[in-house]
Coordinates of C-alpha atoms and ligand atoms in Angstrom, one line a residue:
M8 CA 94.9 116.7 51.1
A9 CA 97.2 113.9 52.3
R10 CA 100.8 114.8 52.2
P11 CA 103.3 112.6 50.3
N12 CA 105.2 110.3 52.5
T13 CA 108.8 110.1 51.2
G14 CA 111.8 108.9 53.2
R15 CA 111.2 109.4 57.0
E16 CA 107.5 109.2 57.8
Q17 CA 105.5 112.3 58.5
W18 CA 102.0 112.9 59.9
S19 CA 99.6 113.2 57.1
S20 CA 98.1 116.5 58.5
K21 CA 98.5 119.0 61.3
I22 CA 95.4 117.6 63.0
G23 CA 97.0 114.1 62.9
F24 CA 99.9 115.4 64.8
I25 CA 97.8 117.3 67.3
L26 CA 95.6 114.3 68.1
A27 CA 98.6 112.0 68.5
A28 CA 100.4 114.5 70.8
A29 CA 97.2 115.1 72.7
G30 CA 96.8 111.3 73.0
S31 CA 100.3 111.2 74.5
A32 CA 99.5 114.0 76.9
I33 CA 96.0 112.8 77.9
G34 CA 96.4 109.6 80.0
L35 CA 96.3 108.2 83.5
G36 CA 97.7 111.5 84.6
N37 CA 94.4 113.3 83.6
I38 CA 91.8 110.8 84.6
W39 CA 93.4 109.0 87.6
K40 CA 95.8 111.5 89.1
F41 CA 94.6 115.1 88.4
P42 CA 91.2 114.7 90.1
Y43 CA 92.6 113.3 93.3
I44 CA 95.5 115.8 93.6
A45 CA 93.1 118.7 92.9
G46 CA 90.7 117.3 95.5
E47 CA 93.4 116.9 98.1
N48 CA 95.0 120.3 97.6
G49 CA 92.3 122.8 97.7
G50 CA 90.1 122.3 94.7
A51 CA 89.6 125.5 92.7
S52 CA 92.7 127.2 94.2
F53 CA 94.9 124.3 93.2
I54 CA 93.4 124.3 89.7
F55 CA 94.2 128.0 89.4
V56 CA 97.9 127.4 90.4
Y57 CA 98.0 124.4 88.1
L58 CA 96.8 126.5 85.1
I59 CA 99.5 129.0 85.8
C60 CA 102.1 126.3 85.9
I61 CA 100.8 124.9 82.6
A62 CA 101.0 128.4 81.0
V63 CA 104.3 129.5 82.4
I64 CA 106.3 126.3 82.2
G65 CA 104.3 123.7 80.3
L66 CA 103.7 125.7 77.1
P67 CA 107.2 127.1 76.7
V68 CA 108.9 123.7 77.3
L69 CA 106.4 121.9 75.1
I70 CA 107.2 124.4 72.2
A71 CA 110.9 123.8 72.9
E72 CA 110.6 120.1 72.8
I73 CA 108.6 119.9 69.6
L74 CA 111.0 122.4 68.0
I75 CA 114.1 120.3 68.7
G76 CA 112.3 117.3 67.1
R77 CA 111.0 119.1 64.1
S78 CA 114.3 120.8 63.3
T79 CA 116.3 117.7 63.4
Q80 CA 113.8 115.0 62.3
R81 CA 115.3 112.6 64.7
N82 CA 114.8 110.7 68.0
P83 CA 116.1 112.4 71.2
V84 CA 119.6 111.0 70.9
G85 CA 120.0 111.7 67.2
A86 CA 118.5 115.2 67.7
F87 CA 121.0 116.3 70.3
R88 CA 123.8 114.7 68.3
K89 CA 122.8 116.7 65.2
L90 CA 122.4 120.0 67.1
S91 CA 125.4 119.9 69.5
G92 CA 127.5 116.8 69.1
S93 CA 128.7 117.0 72.7
K94 CA 128.6 113.8 74.7
F95 CA 126.8 115.5 77.5
W96 CA 123.8 116.6 75.4
I97 CA 123.7 113.3 73.5
G98 CA 123.5 111.7 77.0
V99 CA 120.5 113.9 77.8
G100 CA 118.8 112.4 74.7
G101 CA 119.8 109.0 76.0
M102 CA 118.2 109.8 79.3
G103 CA 114.9 110.4 77.5
V104 CA 115.1 106.9 75.9
V105 CA 115.8 105.4 79.3
S106 CA 112.9 107.3 80.8
G107 CA 110.7 105.9 78.0
F108 CA 111.6 102.3 79.0
L109 CA 111.1 102.9 82.6
I110 CA 107.8 104.9 82.5
L111 CA 106.2 102.5 80.1
S112 CA 107.2 99.5 82.3
F113 CA 105.1 100.6 85.2
Y114 CA 102.5 102.6 83.3
A115 CA 101.5 99.5 81.5
V116 CA 100.8 97.7 84.8
I117 CA 98.1 100.2 85.8
A118 CA 96.8 100.4 82.2
G119 CA 96.5 96.6 82.4
W120 CA 94.3 96.9 85.4
A121 CA 92.1 99.3 83.5
I122 CA 91.6 96.7 80.8
G123 CA 90.9 94.0 83.4
Y124 CA 88.3 96.3 84.9
I125 CA 86.5 96.6 81.6
V126 CA 86.0 92.8 81.9
E127 CA 84.9 93.1 85.5
A128 CA 82.4 95.8 84.5
V129 CA 81.0 93.7 81.6
A130 CA 80.7 90.7 84.0
G131 CA 78.6 92.9 86.3
N132 CA 81.0 92.3 89.2
F133 CA 80.9 95.8 90.6
A134 CA 77.3 95.4 91.7
H135 CA 78.4 93.3 94.6
Y136 CA 80.8 95.9 96.0
D137 CA 78.8 98.9 96.9
T138 CA 81.0 100.3 99.7
G139 CA 84.5 101.7 99.3
A140 CA 85.9 99.1 101.6
S141 CA 84.4 96.1 99.8
A142 CA 85.5 97.5 96.4
A143 CA 89.0 97.9 97.8
L144 CA 89.0 94.3 99.0
H145 CA 87.9 93.2 95.5
F146 CA 90.8 95.2 94.0
Q147 CA 93.2 93.5 96.4
S148 CA 91.9 90.1 95.4
L149 CA 92.4 90.9 91.8
V150 CA 96.0 92.3 92.0
T151 CA 97.2 89.6 94.2
N152 CA 96.0 87.1 91.6
I153 CA 99.2 86.8 89.5
P154 CA 97.7 85.5 86.3
W155 CA 95.2 88.4 86.4
D156 CA 97.8 91.1 87.2
V157 CA 100.5 89.9 84.8
G158 CA 98.0 88.7 82.2
Y159 CA 96.4 92.1 81.6
F160 CA 99.8 93.8 81.8
T161 CA 100.9 91.5 78.9
L162 CA 97.7 92.1 76.9
F163 CA 98.1 95.9 77.2
M164 CA 101.8 95.7 76.1
I165 CA 100.7 93.6 73.0
I166 CA 98.1 96.2 72.0
T167 CA 100.5 99.0 72.4
M168 CA 103.1 97.2 70.3
L169 CA 100.6 96.6 67.6
F170 CA 100.0 100.4 67.0
V171 CA 103.7 101.2 67.0
F172 CA 104.4 98.2 64.8
L173 CA 102.1 99.7 62.1
G174 CA 104.1 102.9 62.0
I175 CA 103.4 106.6 62.2
R176 CA 100.5 107.1 59.8
K177 CA 98.9 103.7 59.7
G178 CA 99.3 102.9 63.4
I179 CA 99.8 105.9 65.6
E180 CA 98.0 108.6 63.6
R181 CA 95.1 106.5 62.5
G182 CA 94.7 105.1 66.0
S183 CA 94.7 108.5 67.6
K184 CA 92.2 109.8 65.0
I185 CA 89.8 107.1 66.0
M186 CA 90.4 106.8 69.7
M187 CA 90.6 110.5 70.7
P188 CA 87.1 111.5 69.6
I189 CA 85.7 108.3 71.3
L190 CA 87.5 109.3 74.5
L191 CA 86.0 112.8 74.4
V192 CA 82.5 111.5 73.7
L193 CA 82.7 108.9 76.5
L194 CA 84.0 111.5 79.0
I195 CA 81.2 114.0 78.1
V196 CA 78.6 111.2 78.5
L197 CA 80.1 110.4 81.9
M198 CA 80.2 114.0 82.9
I199 CA 76.5 114.5 82.0
R200 CA 75.7 111.3 84.0
G201 CA 77.6 112.8 87.0
I202 CA 76.0 116.2 86.8
T203 CA 72.4 114.9 86.5
L204 CA 72.7 112.7 89.7
D205 CA 70.9 114.0 92.8
G206 CA 73.4 115.7 95.1
S207 CA 76.0 116.3 92.4
E208 CA 76.3 120.0 93.3
K209 CA 78.3 119.0 96.3
G210 CA 80.9 117.5 94.0
I211 CA 81.1 120.6 91.9
E212 CA 81.4 122.7 95.0
F213 CA 84.2 120.5 96.3
L214 CA 86.1 120.8 93.0
L215 CA 85.5 124.4 92.3
H216 CA 85.3 125.9 95.8
P217 CA 88.6 127.6 96.4
D218 CA 90.4 126.8 99.6
W219 CA 93.4 129.1 99.6
S220 CA 94.6 127.8 103.0
K221 CA 95.7 124.6 101.3
I222 CA 97.9 126.5 98.8
N223 CA 101.3 126.2 100.3
A224 CA 104.7 125.5 98.8
Q225 CA 104.1 121.8 98.7
A226 CA 100.8 122.2 96.7
I227 CA 102.5 124.5 94.2
L228 CA 105.3 122.0 93.7
I229 CA 102.8 119.2 93.2
A230 CA 101.0 121.3 90.6
L231 CA 104.3 122.0 88.8
G232 CA 105.4 118.4 88.9
H233 CA 102.1 117.3 87.5
A234 CA 102.3 119.8 84.7
F235 CA 105.3 117.9 83.4
F236 CA 103.9 114.4 83.7
T237 CA 100.5 115.3 82.2
L238 CA 102.1 117.0 79.2
S239 CA 104.5 114.1 78.6
L240 CA 107.4 116.6 78.9
G241 CA 111.1 116.0 79.7
M242 CA 111.7 112.6 78.1
G243 CA 111.5 113.2 74.4
A244 CA 108.0 112.0 73.7
M245 CA 106.9 115.3 72.3
L246 CA 110.3 115.7 70.7
T247 CA 109.9 112.4 68.8
Y248 CA 106.3 113.2 67.8
G249 CA 107.6 116.6 66.7
S250 CA 110.2 114.9 64.5
Y251 CA 107.4 113.6 62.2
M252 CA 105.9 117.1 61.9
S253 CA 106.0 119.1 58.7
K254 CA 107.8 122.5 58.6
K255 CA 104.7 124.0 57.1
D256 CA 102.8 123.7 60.4
S257 CA 103.0 126.2 63.2
I258 CA 104.5 124.8 66.4
P259 CA 103.1 127.4 68.8
S260 CA 99.6 127.0 67.6
A261 CA 99.8 123.1 67.7
A262 CA 101.3 123.3 71.2
L263 CA 98.5 125.6 72.4
Q264 CA 95.9 123.2 71.1
I265 CA 97.5 120.2 72.7
I266 CA 97.6 122.0 76.0
I267 CA 94.0 123.1 75.8
L268 CA 92.9 119.6 75.0
D269 CA 94.9 118.1 77.9
T270 CA 93.6 120.7 80.4
V271 CA 90.0 120.5 79.3
I272 CA 90.0 116.7 79.5
A273 CA 91.5 116.8 83.0
L274 CA 88.8 119.3 84.2
I275 CA 86.0 117.3 82.7
A276 CA 87.3 114.1 84.3
G277 CA 87.4 115.9 87.6
V278 CA 83.8 117.0 87.3
A279 CA 82.6 113.6 86.1
I280 CA 84.4 111.8 89.0
F281 CA 83.5 114.1 91.9
T282 CA 79.9 114.7 91.0
S283 CA 79.4 110.9 91.0
V284 CA 81.4 110.3 94.2
F285 CA 79.5 113.0 96.1
A286 CA 76.1 112.0 94.8
V287 CA 76.4 108.5 96.1
G288 CA 78.0 109.7 99.3
L289 CA 81.4 108.1 99.1
D290 CA 84.8 109.4 100.3
P291 CA 86.2 111.9 97.8
A292 CA 89.7 111.9 99.5
A293 CA 90.6 108.3 98.7
G294 CA 93.8 109.5 97.0
P295 CA 95.5 107.3 94.5
G296 CA 92.9 104.5 95.2
L297 CA 90.1 106.7 93.9
I298 CA 89.8 105.1 90.5
F299 CA 90.0 101.4 91.5
H300 CA 88.7 101.5 95.0
T301 CA 86.0 104.2 95.1
I302 CA 84.8 104.4 91.5
P303 CA 83.5 100.8 91.2
A304 CA 81.5 101.3 94.4
V305 CA 80.1 104.6 92.9
F306 CA 78.9 102.6 89.9
A307 CA 77.3 100.0 92.1
K308 CA 75.1 102.7 93.6
M309 CA 74.4 104.8 90.6
P310 CA 71.4 104.3 88.3
G311 CA 72.6 102.8 85.1
G312 CA 75.9 102.1 86.8
Y313 CA 76.5 98.8 84.9
F314 CA 76.5 100.6 81.5
F315 CA 78.5 103.6 82.8
S316 CA 81.1 101.5 84.5
I317 CA 81.9 99.8 81.2
L318 CA 82.3 103.2 79.4
F319 CA 84.5 104.5 82.2
F320 CA 87.0 101.7 82.1
I321 CA 87.1 101.8 78.3
L322 CA 87.8 105.5 78.5
L323 CA 90.6 104.9 81.0
S324 CA 92.1 102.2 78.8
I325 CA 92.1 104.3 75.7
A326 CA 93.7 107.3 77.5
A327 CA 96.4 105.0 78.8
L328 CA 96.9 103.3 75.4
T329 CA 97.6 106.5 73.4
S330 CA 100.1 107.6 76.1
A331 CA 101.8 104.2 76.2
I332 CA 102.1 104.3 72.4
S333 CA 104.1 107.5 72.6
L334 CA 106.4 106.1 75.2
L335 CA 107.2 103.0 73.1
E336 CA 107.7 105.2 70.0
V337 CA 110.5 107.1 71.7
V338 CA 112.4 103.9 72.3
V339 CA 111.7 102.5 68.9
A340 CA 112.6 105.7 67.1
Y341 CA 116.0 105.6 68.7
F342 CA 116.8 102.0 67.6
V343 CA 115.4 102.7 64.1
D344 CA 117.2 106.0 63.5
E345 CA 120.5 105.4 65.3
L346 CA 121.1 101.7 65.0
G347 CA 119.3 101.1 61.7
W348 CA 116.9 98.5 63.0
K349 CA 113.7 97.8 61.1
R350 CA 110.7 99.3 62.9
K351 CA 109.0 95.9 63.2
K352 CA 112.0 94.2 64.7
A353 CA 112.5 97.1 67.1
V354 CA 108.9 96.9 68.3
L355 CA 109.1 93.2 68.9
I356 CA 112.4 93.2 70.7
L357 CA 111.9 96.4 72.7
G358 CA 108.4 95.6 73.6
F359 CA 109.6 92.4 75.1
V360 CA 112.4 94.2 77.0
V361 CA 109.8 96.6 78.5
F362 CA 107.7 93.6 79.4
L363 CA 110.6 92.1 81.3
L364 CA 111.4 95.4 83.0
G365 CA 107.7 95.8 84.0
L366 CA 107.4 92.3 85.5
P367 CA 108.8 93.2 88.9
S368 CA 106.5 96.3 88.9
A369 CA 103.5 94.0 88.2
L370 CA 104.7 91.6 90.9
S371 CA 105.1 94.5 93.4
F372 CA 101.4 94.1 94.3
N373 CA 101.7 90.4 95.2
V374 CA 104.9 88.2 95.5
L375 CA 107.3 91.2 95.6
S376 CA 105.2 93.3 97.9
D377 CA 107.6 92.9 100.8
F378 CA 110.6 93.9 98.8
T379 CA 111.1 97.6 99.6
L380 CA 113.9 100.1 99.3
F381 CA 113.7 103.5 101.0
G382 CA 110.2 102.5 102.1
K383 CA 109.1 102.0 98.4
N384 CA 108.3 98.9 96.5
F385 CA 109.8 98.3 93.1
F386 CA 106.8 99.8 91.3
D387 CA 107.0 103.0 93.4
L388 CA 110.7 103.2 93.0
V389 CA 110.6 103.2 89.2
D390 CA 107.7 105.6 89.2
F391 CA 109.4 108.0 91.6
F392 CA 112.8 107.9 89.8
A393 CA 111.3 108.4 86.3
S394 CA 108.5 110.8 87.0
N395 CA 109.9 112.9 89.8
I396 CA 113.6 112.9 88.9
L397 CA 114.2 112.0 85.2
L398 CA 111.3 114.1 83.8
P399 CA 112.0 117.4 85.6
L400 CA 115.7 116.9 85.0
G401 CA 115.1 116.3 81.3
G402 CA 112.8 119.3 81.1
L403 CA 115.3 121.5 82.8
L404 CA 118.0 120.5 80.4
I405 CA 115.8 120.9 77.4
A406 CA 114.9 124.5 78.5
I407 CA 118.6 125.3 79.0
F408 CA 119.6 123.7 75.7
V409 CA 117.0 125.7 73.7
G410 CA 117.4 128.9 75.8
Y411 CA 121.2 129.0 75.9
V412 CA 123.1 126.3 74.0
W413 CA 121.6 125.8 70.6
G414 CA 122.0 129.5 69.6
F415 CA 118.9 131.7 69.9
S416 CA 118.9 133.1 66.4
K417 CA 118.8 129.5 65.0
V418 CA 116.0 128.7 67.4
L419 CA 114.0 131.6 66.2
A420 CA 114.6 130.9 62.6
S421 CA 113.4 127.4 63.0
L422 CA 110.4 128.2 65.1
R423 CA 109.4 130.8 62.5
E424 CA 108.8 128.1 59.9
G425 CA 105.1 127.6 59.7
A426 CA 104.5 130.4 62.2
E427 CA 105.4 133.4 60.0
N428 CA 102.1 135.2 60.8
L429 CA 102.6 134.9 64.5
F430 CA 106.2 136.2 64.3
D431 CA 105.1 139.2 62.1
D432 CA 101.9 140.1 63.8
Y433 CA 102.5 139.3 67.5
P434 CA 106.2 139.5 68.1
Y435 CA 105.6 140.1 71.8
I436 CA 104.3 136.5 72.1
I437 CA 107.6 135.2 70.9
S438 CA 109.5 137.5 73.3
T439 CA 107.3 136.3 76.2
W440 CA 108.1 132.7 75.2
K441 CA 111.8 133.5 75.2
F442 CA 111.6 135.1 78.6
F443 CA 109.7 132.2 80.2
L444 CA 111.9 129.6 78.6
K445 CA 115.2 131.3 79.5
Y446 CA 114.5 132.6 83.0
L447 CA 111.3 131.4 84.6
S448 CA 111.1 127.7 83.5
P449 CA 114.6 126.7 84.5
V450 CA 114.4 128.2 87.9
L451 CA 111.0 126.8 88.7
I452 CA 111.9 123.3 87.4
F453 CA 115.1 123.4 89.4
I454 CA 113.1 124.0 92.6
V455 CA 110.8 121.0 91.8
L456 CA 113.8 118.9 91.3
L457 CA 115.3 119.8 94.6
R458 CA 112.0 119.0 96.2
S459 CA 112.0 115.5 94.6
L460 CA 115.5 114.9 95.8
G461 CA 114.2 115.7 99.3
I462 CA 116.5 118.7 99.7
L463 CA 113.6 121.1 100.2
D464 CA 112.0 119.0 102.9
L465 CA 114.3 120.5 105.3
I466 CA 112.9 123.9 104.5
F467 CA 109.2 123.3 104.0
Ligands
LIG142 N1 101.1 112.3 79.9 C1 100.8 111.0 80.2 C2 99.7 111.0 81.2 O1 99.2 112.0 81.6 C3 102.0 110.3 80.8 C4 103.2 110.3 80.0 C5 104.4 110.8 80.5 C6 103.3 109.9 78.6 C7 105.6 111.0 79.8 C8 104.4 110.0 77.9 C9 105.5 110.5 78.4 O2 99.2 110.0 81.7

């Protein structure tokens, strides 16, 4: 039965929350990034390490973030203000809001390309580019075309704003309930297409054959860093979504379901992509260019490629959209809760600000391509600063806050709400969570952060 919606909005059901949060987690990270980093870093052995990172750090920090949100029913800044009041911790919340602006600004650029590629697929353009090199040239000609590059970025921002504009239940929850099942079906169709191609076994072998020689400190740190990005941790997205959660629902069980969905989707995406790439004999190690350089050439060679290429880029766009919505919601929730803005006004103004901030990122592939700092263009700089520094730093501070600052008896009392059975029947699960959150997570995240800052390069 739908729950009444009085005062601050709430998800209408637990599944509504899970789908929205899974929508935030499942994004470009799963479909674009995970397959190629797994491919580059030892396939099955990397996946094994990644799963450990998800379990040991991802799950404990995810629970902590949702808990802060649900206990305070606030955006990241308001949440820390309510729980601690110290300027430092309020600043940590503020860092999350800033991360939301920054990540959305470059994320929407790639997401815009995904939409542009739906149009390319429908127009049948990929059929002309059946080698990786020609597909890469085609990509170059598109992103250097400013109206194309900026136009689709703008379109993607407008669609994202529309969902956030409509609010929690009517926009985000309803959108996720429709889009997430579509995403899953599309991905399964694409996986079946991949597996049934001649020669697909080589792709499965590549992905699942363990190569332990590739598991070094660097690979472990990549797995750890990715665990953060893919679960949308460290910037308050899960905190903000948690703030619309009912106290009747169990946080640990919701967090576990979100993590399972995110992981399963990443694995299916890996299988779908590598079976196809191997079956048509293209280069699996194309790195970040895999999706836009290699995949179109894969579809050019695959039976039924016209149809499957359309499905693939719709899938990629949906995945990116539900993540972008959560990024914009963090920013909007701050202005609504703290500054008393109306949701609609906040969406219009802040969406426009993100658009302005994203322009130099969109232009990094054409007019601004020569502008570099520390060897990175504007796009890479914002990506690196937000994903590799702000997210781990935010995650570290969230783990420390819940583990040490908030007061652990209060933490437990709050976590217990909705999860009474778990507390009574499996107390050791709760103590394991406490151990991971207080000791393991902060240390491991700290090491990732040192690596991002380049401090560990001297050692490894
Ligand atoms: N988790 C998203 C992905 O995998 C990215 C994201 C990061 C979304 C941080 C929100 C917050 O693509």
